[in-house]
Tab-separated table of C-alpha atoms in Angstrom:
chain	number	residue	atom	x	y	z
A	1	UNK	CA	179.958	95.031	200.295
A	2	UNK	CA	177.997	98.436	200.596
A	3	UNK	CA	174.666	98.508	201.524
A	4	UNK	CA	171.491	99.482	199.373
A	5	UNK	CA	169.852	102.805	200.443
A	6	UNK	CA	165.913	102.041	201.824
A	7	UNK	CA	164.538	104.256	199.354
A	8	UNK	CA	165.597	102.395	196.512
A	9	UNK	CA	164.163	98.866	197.959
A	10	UNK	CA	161.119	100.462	198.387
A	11	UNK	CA	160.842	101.774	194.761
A	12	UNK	CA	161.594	98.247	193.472
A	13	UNK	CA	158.773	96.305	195.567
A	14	UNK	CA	156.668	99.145	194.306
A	15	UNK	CA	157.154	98.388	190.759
A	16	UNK	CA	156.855	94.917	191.377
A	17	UNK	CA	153.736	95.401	193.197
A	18	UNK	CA	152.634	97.160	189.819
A	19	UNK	CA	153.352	94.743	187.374
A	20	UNK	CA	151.780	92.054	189.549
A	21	UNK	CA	148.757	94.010	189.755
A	22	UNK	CA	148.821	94.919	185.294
A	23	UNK	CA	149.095	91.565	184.878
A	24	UNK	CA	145.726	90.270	187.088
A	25	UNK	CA	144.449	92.976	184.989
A	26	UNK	CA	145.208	92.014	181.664
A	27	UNK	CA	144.167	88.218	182.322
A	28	UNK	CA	140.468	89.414	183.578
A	29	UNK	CA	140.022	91.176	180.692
A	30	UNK	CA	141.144	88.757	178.588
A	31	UNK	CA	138.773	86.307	180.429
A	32	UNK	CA	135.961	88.860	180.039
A	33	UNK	CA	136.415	88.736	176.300
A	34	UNK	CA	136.719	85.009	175.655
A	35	UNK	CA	133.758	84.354	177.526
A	36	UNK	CA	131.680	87.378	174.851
A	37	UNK	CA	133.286	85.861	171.682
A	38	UNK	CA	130.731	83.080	169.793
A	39	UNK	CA	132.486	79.927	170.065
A	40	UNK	CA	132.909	78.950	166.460
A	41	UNK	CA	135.102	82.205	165.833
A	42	UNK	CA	138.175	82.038	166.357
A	43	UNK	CA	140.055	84.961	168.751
A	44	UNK	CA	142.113	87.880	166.609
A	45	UNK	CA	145.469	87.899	167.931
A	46	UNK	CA	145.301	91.654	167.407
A	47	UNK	CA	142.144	93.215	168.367
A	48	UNK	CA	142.455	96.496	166.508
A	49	UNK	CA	141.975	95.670	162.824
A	50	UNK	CA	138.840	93.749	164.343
A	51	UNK	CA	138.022	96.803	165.686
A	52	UNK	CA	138.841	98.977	162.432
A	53	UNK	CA	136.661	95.991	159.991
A	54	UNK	CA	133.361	98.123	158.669
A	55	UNK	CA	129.781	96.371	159.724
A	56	UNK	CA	127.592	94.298	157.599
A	57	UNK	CA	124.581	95.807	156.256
A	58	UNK	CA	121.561	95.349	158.769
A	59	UNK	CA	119.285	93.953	155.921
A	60	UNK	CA	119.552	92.112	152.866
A	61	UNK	CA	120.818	93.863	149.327
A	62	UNK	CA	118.323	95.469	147.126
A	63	UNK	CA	116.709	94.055	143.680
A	64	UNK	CA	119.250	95.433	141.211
A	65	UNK	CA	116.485	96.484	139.199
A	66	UNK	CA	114.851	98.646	141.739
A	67	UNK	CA	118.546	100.788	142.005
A	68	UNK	CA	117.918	101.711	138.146
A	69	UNK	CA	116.179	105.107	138.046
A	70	UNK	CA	112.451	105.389	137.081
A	71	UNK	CA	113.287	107.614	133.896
A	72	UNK	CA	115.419	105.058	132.106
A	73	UNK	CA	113.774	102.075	133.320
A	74	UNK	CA	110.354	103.537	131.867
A	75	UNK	CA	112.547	104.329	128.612
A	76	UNK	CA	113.869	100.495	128.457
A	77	UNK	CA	110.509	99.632	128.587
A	78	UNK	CA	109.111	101.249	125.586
A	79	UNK	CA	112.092	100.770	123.849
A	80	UNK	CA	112.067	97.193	123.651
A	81	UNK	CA	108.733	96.948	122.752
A	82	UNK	CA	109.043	100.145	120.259
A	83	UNK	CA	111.609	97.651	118.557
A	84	UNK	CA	109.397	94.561	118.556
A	85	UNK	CA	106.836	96.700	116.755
A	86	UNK	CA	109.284	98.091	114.579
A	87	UNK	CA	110.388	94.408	113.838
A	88	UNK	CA	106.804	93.421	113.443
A	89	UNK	CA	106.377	96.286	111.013
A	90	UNK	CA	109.393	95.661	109.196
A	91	UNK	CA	108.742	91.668	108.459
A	92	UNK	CA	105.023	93.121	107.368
A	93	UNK	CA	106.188	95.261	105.040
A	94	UNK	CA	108.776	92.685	103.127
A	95	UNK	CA	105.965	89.911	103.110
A	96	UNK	CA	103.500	92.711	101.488
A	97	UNK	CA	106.623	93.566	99.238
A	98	UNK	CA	107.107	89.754	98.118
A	99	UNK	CA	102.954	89.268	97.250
A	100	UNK	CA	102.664	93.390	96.021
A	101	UNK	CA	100.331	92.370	92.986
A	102	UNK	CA	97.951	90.691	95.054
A	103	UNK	CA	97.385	92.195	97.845
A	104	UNK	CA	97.072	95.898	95.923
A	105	UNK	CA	94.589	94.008	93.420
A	106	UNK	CA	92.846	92.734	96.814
A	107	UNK	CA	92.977	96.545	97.637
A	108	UNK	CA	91.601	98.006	94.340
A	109	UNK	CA	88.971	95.377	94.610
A	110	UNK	CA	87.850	96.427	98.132
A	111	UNK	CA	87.427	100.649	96.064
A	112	UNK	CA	85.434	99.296	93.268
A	113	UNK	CA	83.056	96.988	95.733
A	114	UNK	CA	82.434	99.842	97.939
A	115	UNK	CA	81.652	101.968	94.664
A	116	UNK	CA	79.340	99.328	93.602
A	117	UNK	CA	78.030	97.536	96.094
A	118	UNK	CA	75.055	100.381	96.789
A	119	UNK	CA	73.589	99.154	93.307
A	120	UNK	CA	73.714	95.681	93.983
A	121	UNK	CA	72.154	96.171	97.124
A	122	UNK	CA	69.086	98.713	95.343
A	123	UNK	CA	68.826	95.748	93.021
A	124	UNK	CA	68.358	93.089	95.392
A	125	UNK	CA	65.791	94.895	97.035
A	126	UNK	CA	63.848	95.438	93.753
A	127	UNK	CA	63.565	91.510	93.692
A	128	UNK	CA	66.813	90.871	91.451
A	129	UNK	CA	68.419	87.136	92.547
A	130	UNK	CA	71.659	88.408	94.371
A	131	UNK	CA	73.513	86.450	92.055
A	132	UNK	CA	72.106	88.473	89.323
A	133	UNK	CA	72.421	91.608	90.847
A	134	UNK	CA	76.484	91.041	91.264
A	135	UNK	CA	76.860	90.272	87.645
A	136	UNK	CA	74.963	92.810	85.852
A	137	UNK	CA	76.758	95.606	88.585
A	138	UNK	CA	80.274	94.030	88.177
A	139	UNK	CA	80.371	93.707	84.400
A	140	UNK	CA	78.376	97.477	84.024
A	141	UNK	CA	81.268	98.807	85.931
A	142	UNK	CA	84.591	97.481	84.400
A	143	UNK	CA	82.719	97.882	80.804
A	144	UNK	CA	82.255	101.585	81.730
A	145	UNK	CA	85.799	101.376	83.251
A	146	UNK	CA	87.347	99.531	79.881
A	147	UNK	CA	85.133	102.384	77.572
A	148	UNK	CA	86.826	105.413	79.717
A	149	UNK	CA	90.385	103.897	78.746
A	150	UNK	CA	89.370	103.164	75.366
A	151	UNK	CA	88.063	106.726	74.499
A	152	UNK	CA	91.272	107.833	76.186
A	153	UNK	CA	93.672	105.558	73.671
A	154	UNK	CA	91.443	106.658	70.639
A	155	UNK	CA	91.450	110.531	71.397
A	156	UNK	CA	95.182	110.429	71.953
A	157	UNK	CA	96.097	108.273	68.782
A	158	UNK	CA	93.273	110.320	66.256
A	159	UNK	CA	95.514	113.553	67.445
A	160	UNK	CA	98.683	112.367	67.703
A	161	UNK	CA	99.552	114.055	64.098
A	162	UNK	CA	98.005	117.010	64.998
A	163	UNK	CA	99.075	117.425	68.481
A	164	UNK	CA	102.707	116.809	66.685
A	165	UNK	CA	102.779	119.616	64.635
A	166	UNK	CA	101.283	122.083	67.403
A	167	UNK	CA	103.815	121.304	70.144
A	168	UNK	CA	106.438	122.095	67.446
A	169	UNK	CA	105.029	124.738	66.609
A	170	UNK	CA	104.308	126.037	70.271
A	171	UNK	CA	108.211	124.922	70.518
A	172	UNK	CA	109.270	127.140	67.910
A	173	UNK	CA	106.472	130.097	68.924
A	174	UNK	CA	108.311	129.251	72.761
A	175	UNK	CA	112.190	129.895	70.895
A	176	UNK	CA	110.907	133.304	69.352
A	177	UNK	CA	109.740	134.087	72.482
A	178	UNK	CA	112.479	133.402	75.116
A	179	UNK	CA	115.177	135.640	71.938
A	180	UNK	CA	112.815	138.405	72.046
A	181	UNK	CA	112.267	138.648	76.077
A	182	UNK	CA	114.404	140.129	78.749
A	183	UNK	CA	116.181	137.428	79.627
A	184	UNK	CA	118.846	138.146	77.348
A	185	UNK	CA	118.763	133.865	75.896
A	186	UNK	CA	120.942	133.555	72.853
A	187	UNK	CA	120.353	131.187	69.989
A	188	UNK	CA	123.780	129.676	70.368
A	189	UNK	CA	122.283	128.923	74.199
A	190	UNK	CA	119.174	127.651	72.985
A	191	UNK	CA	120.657	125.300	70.379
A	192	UNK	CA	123.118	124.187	73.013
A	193	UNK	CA	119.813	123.241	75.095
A	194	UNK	CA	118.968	121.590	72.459
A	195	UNK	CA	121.958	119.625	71.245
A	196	UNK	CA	122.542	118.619	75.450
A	197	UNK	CA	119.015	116.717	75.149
A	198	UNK	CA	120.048	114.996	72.136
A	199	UNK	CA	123.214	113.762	73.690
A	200	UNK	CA	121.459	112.787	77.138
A	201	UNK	CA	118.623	110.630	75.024
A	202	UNK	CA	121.789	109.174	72.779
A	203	UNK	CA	123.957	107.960	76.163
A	204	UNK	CA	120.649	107.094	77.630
A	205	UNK	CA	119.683	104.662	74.407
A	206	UNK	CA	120.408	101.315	76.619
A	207	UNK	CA	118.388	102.319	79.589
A	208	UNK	CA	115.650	103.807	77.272
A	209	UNK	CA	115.817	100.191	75.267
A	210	UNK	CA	115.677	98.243	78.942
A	211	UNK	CA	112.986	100.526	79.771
A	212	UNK	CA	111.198	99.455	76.793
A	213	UNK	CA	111.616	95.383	77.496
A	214	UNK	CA	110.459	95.863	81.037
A	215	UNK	CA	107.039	97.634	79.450
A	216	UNK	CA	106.229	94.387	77.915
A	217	UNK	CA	106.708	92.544	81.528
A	218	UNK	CA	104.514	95.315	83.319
A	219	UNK	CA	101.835	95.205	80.772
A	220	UNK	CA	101.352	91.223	81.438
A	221	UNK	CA	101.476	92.136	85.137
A	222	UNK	CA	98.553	94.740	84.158
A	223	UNK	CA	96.451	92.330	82.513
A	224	UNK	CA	96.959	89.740	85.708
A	225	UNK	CA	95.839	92.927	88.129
A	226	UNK	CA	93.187	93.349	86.632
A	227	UNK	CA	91.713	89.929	85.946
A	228	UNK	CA	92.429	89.696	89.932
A	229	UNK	CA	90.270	92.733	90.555
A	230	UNK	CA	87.289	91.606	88.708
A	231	UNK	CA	87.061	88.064	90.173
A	232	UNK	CA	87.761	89.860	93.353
A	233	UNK	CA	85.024	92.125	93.064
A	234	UNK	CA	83.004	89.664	91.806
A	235	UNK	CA	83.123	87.505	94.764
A	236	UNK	CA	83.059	90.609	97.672
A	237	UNK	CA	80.047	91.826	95.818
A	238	UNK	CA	78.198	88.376	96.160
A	239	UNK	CA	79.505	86.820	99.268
A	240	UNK	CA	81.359	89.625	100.907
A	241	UNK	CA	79.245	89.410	104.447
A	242	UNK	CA	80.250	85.784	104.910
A	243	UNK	CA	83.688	86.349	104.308
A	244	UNK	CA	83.304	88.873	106.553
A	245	UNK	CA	81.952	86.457	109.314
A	246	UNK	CA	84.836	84.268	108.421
A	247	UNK	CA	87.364	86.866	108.759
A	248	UNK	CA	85.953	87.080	112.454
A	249	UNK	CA	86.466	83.417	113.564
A	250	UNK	CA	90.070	84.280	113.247
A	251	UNK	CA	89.699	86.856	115.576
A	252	UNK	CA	90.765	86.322	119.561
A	253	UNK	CA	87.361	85.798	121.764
A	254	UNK	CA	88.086	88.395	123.715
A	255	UNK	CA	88.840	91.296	121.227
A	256	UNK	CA	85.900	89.793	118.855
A	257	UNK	CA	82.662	92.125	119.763
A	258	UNK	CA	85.026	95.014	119.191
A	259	UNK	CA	86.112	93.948	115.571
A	260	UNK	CA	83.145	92.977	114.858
A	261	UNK	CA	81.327	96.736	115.975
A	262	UNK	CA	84.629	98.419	113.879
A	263	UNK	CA	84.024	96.442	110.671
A	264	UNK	CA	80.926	97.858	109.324
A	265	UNK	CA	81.868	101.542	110.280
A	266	UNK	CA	85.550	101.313	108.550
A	267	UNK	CA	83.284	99.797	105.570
A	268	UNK	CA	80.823	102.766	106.046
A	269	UNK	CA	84.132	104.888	106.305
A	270	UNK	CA	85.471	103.438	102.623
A	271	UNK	CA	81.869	103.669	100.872
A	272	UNK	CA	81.546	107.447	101.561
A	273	UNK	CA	84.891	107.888	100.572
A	274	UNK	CA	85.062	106.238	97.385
A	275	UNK	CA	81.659	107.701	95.954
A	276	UNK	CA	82.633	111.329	97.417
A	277	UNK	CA	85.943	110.817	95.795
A	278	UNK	CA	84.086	109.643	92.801
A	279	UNK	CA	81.901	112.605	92.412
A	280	UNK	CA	84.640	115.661	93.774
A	281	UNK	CA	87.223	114.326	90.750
A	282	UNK	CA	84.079	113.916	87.983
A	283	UNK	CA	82.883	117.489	88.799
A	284	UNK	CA	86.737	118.587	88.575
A	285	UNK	CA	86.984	116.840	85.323
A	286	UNK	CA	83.641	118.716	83.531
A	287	UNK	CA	84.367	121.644	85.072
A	288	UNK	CA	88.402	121.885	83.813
A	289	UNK	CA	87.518	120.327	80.702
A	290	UNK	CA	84.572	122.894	79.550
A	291	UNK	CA	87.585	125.673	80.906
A	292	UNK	CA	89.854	124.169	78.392
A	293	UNK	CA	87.563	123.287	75.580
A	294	UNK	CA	86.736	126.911	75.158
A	295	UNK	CA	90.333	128.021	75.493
A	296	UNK	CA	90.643	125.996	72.586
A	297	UNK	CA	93.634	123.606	74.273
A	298	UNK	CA	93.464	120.490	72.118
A	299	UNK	CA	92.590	117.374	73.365
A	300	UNK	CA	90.170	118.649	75.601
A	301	UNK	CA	88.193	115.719	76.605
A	302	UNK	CA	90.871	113.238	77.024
A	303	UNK	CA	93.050	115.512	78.909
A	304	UNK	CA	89.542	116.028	81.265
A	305	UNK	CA	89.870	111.544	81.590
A	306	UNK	CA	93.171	112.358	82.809
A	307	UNK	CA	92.472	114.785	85.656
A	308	UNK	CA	88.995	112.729	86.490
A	309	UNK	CA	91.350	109.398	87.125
A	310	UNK	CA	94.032	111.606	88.688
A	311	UNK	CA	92.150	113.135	90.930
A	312	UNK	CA	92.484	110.003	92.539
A	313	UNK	CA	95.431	110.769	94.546
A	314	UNK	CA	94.836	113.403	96.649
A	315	UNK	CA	96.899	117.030	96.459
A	316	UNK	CA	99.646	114.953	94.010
A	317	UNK	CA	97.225	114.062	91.473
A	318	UNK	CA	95.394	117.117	91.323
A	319	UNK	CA	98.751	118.879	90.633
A	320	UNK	CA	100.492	116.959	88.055
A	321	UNK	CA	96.819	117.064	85.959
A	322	UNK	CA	96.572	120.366	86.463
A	323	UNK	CA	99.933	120.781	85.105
A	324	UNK	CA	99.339	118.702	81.920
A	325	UNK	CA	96.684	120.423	80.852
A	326	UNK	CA	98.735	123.583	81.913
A	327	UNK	CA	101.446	122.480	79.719
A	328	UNK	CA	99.712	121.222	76.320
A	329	UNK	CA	98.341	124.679	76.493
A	330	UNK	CA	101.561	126.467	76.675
A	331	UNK	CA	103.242	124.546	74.033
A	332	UNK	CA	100.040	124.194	71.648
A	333	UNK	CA	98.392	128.104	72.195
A	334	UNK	CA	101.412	129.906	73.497
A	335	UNK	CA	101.803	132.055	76.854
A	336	UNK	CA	98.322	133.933	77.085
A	337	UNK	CA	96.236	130.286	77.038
A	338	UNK	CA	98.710	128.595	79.363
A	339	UNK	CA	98.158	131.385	82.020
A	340	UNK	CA	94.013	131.175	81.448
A	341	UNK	CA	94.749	126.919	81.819
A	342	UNK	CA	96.344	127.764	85.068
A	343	UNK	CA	93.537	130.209	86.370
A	344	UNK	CA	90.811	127.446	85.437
A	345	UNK	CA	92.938	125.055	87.507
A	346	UNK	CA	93.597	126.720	90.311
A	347	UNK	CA	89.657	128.136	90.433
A	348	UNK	CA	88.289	124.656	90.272
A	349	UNK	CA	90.947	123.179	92.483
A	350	UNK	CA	90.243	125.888	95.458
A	351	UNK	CA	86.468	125.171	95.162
A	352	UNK	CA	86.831	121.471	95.397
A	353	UNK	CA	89.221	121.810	98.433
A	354	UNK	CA	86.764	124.408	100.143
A	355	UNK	CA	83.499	123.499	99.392
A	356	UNK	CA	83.135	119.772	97.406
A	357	UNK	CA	85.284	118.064	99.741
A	358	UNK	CA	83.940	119.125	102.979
A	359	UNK	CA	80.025	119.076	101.961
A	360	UNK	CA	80.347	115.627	99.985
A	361	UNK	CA	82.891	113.577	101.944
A	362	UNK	CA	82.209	115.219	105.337
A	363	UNK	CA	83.892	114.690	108.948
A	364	UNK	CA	83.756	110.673	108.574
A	365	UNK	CA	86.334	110.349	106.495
A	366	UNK	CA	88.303	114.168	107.184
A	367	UNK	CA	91.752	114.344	107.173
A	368	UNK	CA	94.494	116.534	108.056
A	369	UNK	CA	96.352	118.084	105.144
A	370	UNK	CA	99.933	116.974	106.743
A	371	UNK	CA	98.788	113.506	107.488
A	372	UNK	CA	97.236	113.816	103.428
A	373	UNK	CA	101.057	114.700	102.263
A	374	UNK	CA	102.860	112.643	104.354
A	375	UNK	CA	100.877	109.212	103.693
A	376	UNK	CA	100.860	110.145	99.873
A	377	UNK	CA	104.079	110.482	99.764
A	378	UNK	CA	104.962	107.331	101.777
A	379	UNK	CA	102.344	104.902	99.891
A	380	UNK	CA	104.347	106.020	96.710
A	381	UNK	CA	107.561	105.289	97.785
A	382	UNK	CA	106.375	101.817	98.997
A	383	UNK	CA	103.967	100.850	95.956
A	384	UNK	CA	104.637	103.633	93.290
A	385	UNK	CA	101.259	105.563	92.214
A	386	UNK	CA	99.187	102.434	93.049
A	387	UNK	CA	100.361	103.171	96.726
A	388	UNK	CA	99.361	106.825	96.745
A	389	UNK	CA	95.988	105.700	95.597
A	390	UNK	CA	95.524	103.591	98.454
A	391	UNK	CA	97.236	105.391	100.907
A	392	UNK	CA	94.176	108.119	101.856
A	393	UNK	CA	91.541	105.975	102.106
A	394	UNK	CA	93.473	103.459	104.162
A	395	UNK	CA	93.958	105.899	106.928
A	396	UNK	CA	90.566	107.207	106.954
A	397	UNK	CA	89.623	103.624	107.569
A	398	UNK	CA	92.370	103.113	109.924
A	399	UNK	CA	90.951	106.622	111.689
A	400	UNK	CA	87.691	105.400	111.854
A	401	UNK	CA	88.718	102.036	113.577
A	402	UNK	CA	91.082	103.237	116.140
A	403	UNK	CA	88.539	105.659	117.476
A	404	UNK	CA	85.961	103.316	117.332
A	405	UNK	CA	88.072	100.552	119.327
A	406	UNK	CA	89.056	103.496	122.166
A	407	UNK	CA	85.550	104.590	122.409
A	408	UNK	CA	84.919	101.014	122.855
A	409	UNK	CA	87.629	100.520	125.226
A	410	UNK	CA	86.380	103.555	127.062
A	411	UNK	CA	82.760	101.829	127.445
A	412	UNK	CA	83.685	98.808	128.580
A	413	UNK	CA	85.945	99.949	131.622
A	414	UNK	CA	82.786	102.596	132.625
A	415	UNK	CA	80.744	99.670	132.577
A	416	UNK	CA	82.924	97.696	134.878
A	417	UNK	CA	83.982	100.588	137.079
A	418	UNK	CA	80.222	101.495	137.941
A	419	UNK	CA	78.462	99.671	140.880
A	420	UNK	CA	75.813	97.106	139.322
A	421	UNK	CA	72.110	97.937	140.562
A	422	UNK	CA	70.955	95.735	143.609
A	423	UNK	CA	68.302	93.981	143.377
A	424	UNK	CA	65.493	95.501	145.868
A	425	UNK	CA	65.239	93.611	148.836
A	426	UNK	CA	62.827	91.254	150.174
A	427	UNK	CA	60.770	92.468	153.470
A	428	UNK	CA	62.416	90.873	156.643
A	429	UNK	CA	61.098	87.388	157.545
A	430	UNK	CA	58.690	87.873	154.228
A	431	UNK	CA	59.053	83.933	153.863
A	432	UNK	CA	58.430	83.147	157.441
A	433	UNK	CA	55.196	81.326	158.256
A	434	UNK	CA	54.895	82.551	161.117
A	435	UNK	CA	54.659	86.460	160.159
A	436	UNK	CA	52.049	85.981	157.356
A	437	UNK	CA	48.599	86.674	158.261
C-alpha cells in the first residue's frame, strides 16, 4: 500500500478547515436574520425575490378626484349644471307650450295695463273711486282698440271692388312692362308663370280647404284671447299692487328685498316701453300714410292701421308694412309710385330708428340691434307673431332686472366686506365712584 504525499494531506485538512469555517458563517447570518424578521411573517426560503419585491407607498393613496386635472374638472362642473338648466328650460318651455293662450293673453294684458294704467292713476288722483277709474280706462281703451279694427274691416271691404280691378290692371300694366324691358321675358314665359300658379293653387285645394276649417277654430281661440285680456286688464288695473304683494310671499326670505326693489323698475322698464312704442309706430303711421295718400296709393288710411299695429314688432314689422304699402303701389300705380312708396318708407323708417327711438324710449329700455333680431326671430318661432310681439319688451324687462339684482348683489357684499363703525368709547374708569369728583 503506497503512501500519500504530505502535501496532499495538508490540502485536504485545509479545505476541511474551510468548509467548517463557511458553514459557522452561514448559520450566524442566518441567526442574524431570524432574529430582524417580525415574528408573524413567515421566512422566504429564497431571499432574492424578497429582495427584488418593489416598496409600498410611504403614505396613503390620493382622492381620485384630486388626480383629475383642474381644466376638465372645472368643465364637469358647469356642464352638469349647464344641463340642469337646459332641462329646467326645456320642461318651461313645453308647460308654456301646453297653456300658450293663457299665458300670452296674461302677457298682452300686462302691454295694455302698462299703456293704461298712467290714466287710471291721473284719475284717481282727480278724486275718481279707483273702481271707477279702472272701468271707464279699460272699456275707453278696447272700444278705441275694437273702432281701429273696425275702420280697418270697413276700408278694406268698401274697396275691395275697386282695389280688384286696379291690381289687375297694375297686373296687366306689370305684363306690358316686363315684354317691353330688357330682360328679354316672353309671353309664352309669362303665361307659363301663370298657368304654374294655377296648377300649384289646384294641387294645393285640400290644404287650402284644411286651412280654411282651422280659421274657424283660430277665430274662437281669438275671441277667448281676448275676453282673457280684458278681464285681465281689468283686474291688474284695479288690484294689480296687491297681487303684486302676493306674488312676493312666494318669494324665498332671503332673495325677497331684492325682488321686491326689481319689480317696480322692470314695471317702470315696460311702461316707457309700451307708450314710446305707442307713440314711435303712431308717428310712423301719419307720417307713411300722408306719403302715400298724396302718391295717390289706394287705401291709404287702412294700409297706415296696418303699419301703426305692425310697428309693433320691431325691425320685422316695420319691414313687411313697409313692403305692403310698397307693393299695393306697384301693382295699383305702376313702377314710378312703387319706387316714391319705397323712398317714403325708408325716410320715415331711418328717422324713427335715429332720432324717435332714442329720444322717446331712451337708455332704460335700449337694446342692441343683434339681441333685437335674434329674440324676434326666436319669440316667432316659439309663439308665431304673438311671440315676436312679446319678445322685445320681455328682454328689456329681463335687462332691467338682471342689472338691478347684480347691482344689488354688488351692494350687499360692500356692505358686509366694510368694517362697521365702533361705537366711541367710554373714558377709562368713567363709571367708577371713586374717580368722579
Amino acid at each position: 500500500m503506497s503512501r500519500v504525499p504530505g502535501w496532499l494531506g495538508r490540502v485536504g485538512a485545509g479545505l476541511t478547515e474551510m468548509s467548517e469555517r463557511l458553514n459557522e458563517r452561514r448559520a450566524e447570518v442566518e441567526k442574524e436574520r431570524t432574529e430582524s424578521e417580525p415574528a408573524d411573517v413567515p421566512l422566504a426560503l429564497d431571499p432574492a425575490p424578497a429582495a427584488r419585491r418593489p416598496a409600498p407607498p410611504a403614505g396613503p393613496r390620493p382622492d381620485p378626484a384630486e388626480a383629475v386635472p383642474w381644466g376638465v374638472r372645472v368643465a364637469a362642473e358647469a356642464g352638469w349644471r349647464l344641463l340642469v338648466l337646459a332641462g329646467t328650460v326645456w320642461v318651461l318651455m313645453r308647460v308654456i307650450s301646453a297653456v300658450q293662450l293663457v299665458v300670452f293673453t296674461f302677457v298682452i294684458s300686462l302691454l295694455v295695463t302698462a299703456l293704461l294704467q298712467p290714466t287710471v292713476a291721473r284719475l284717481t288722483r282727480r278724486g275718481v273711486p279707483r273702481g271707477l277709474a279702472t272701468a271707464l280706462t279699460a272699456i275707453s281703451g278696447f272700444v278705441v282698440i275694437g273702432l281701429m279694427g273696425w275702420f280697418v274691416t270697413w276700408q278694406v271691404m268698401e274697396n275691395i271692388d275697386t282695389l280688384s280691378s286696379q291690381i289687375q290692371n297694375g297686373i296687366d300694366d306689370l305684363r306690358n312692362w316686363l315684354l317691353k324691358s330688357p330682360f328679354h321675358v316672353t309671353d309664352k314665359q309669362i303665361n307659363q308663370i301663370a298657368q304654374n300658379l294655377r296648377e300649384a293653387i289646384g294641387a294645393n285645394a285640400d290644404q287650402i280647404t284644411s286651412a280654411g276649417l282651422e280659421g274657424v277654430q283660430v277665430i274662437v281661440e281669438a275671441l277667448t284671447g281676448i275676453l282673457l285680456v280684458f278681464f285681465s286688464t281689468l283686474f291688474l288695473l284695479y288690484d294689480g299692487k296687491r297681487i303684486w304683494q302676493w306674488f312676493l310671499r312666494l318669494v324665498p326670505s332671503a332673495a325677497r328685498p331684492g325682488v321686491a326693489g326689481a319689480g317696480p323698475r322692470a314695471w317702470r322698464t315696460l311702461t316707457a316701453y309700451v307708450r314710446g312704442t305707442v307713440l314711435v309706430a303712431l308717428i310712423d303711421a301719419i307720417f307713411i300714410g300722408i306719403g302715400i295718400y298724396f302718391l295717390d296709393v289706394p287705401m291709404a288710411v287702412p294700409l297706415a292701421v296696418f303699419i301703426f299695429l305692425f310697428s309693433f314688432i320691431p325691425l320685422v314689422g316695420a319691414v313687411a308694412s313697409g313692403a305692403l304699402a310698397v307693393i299695393v303701389a306697384l301693382v295699383t300705380q305702376g313702377v314710378f309710385t312703387a319706387v316714391m312708396t319705397l323712398a317714403v318708407v325708408l325716410a320715415v323708417q331711418q328717422i324713427e330708428g335715429h332720432v324717435l327711438q332714442p329720444f322717446i324710449l331712451g337708455r332704460a329700455v335700449r337694446v342692441h340691434p343683434l339681441a333685437v333680431v335674434l329674440t324676434v326671430a326666436a319669440g316667432g318661432m316659439v309663439a308665431g307673431i304673438g311671440g315676436a310681439v312679446v319678445a322685445v319688451p320681455l328682454v328689456a324687462v329681463t335687462n332691467t332686472v338682471v342689472g338691478y339684482l347684480r347691482q344689488y348683489s354688488r351692494d350687499i357684499q360692500q356692505q358686509h366686506a366694510s368694517p362697521e363703525p365702533a361705537d366711541e368709547a367710554a373714558p377709562e374708569n368713567a363709571e367708577d365712584p371713586a374717580h368722579q369728583g
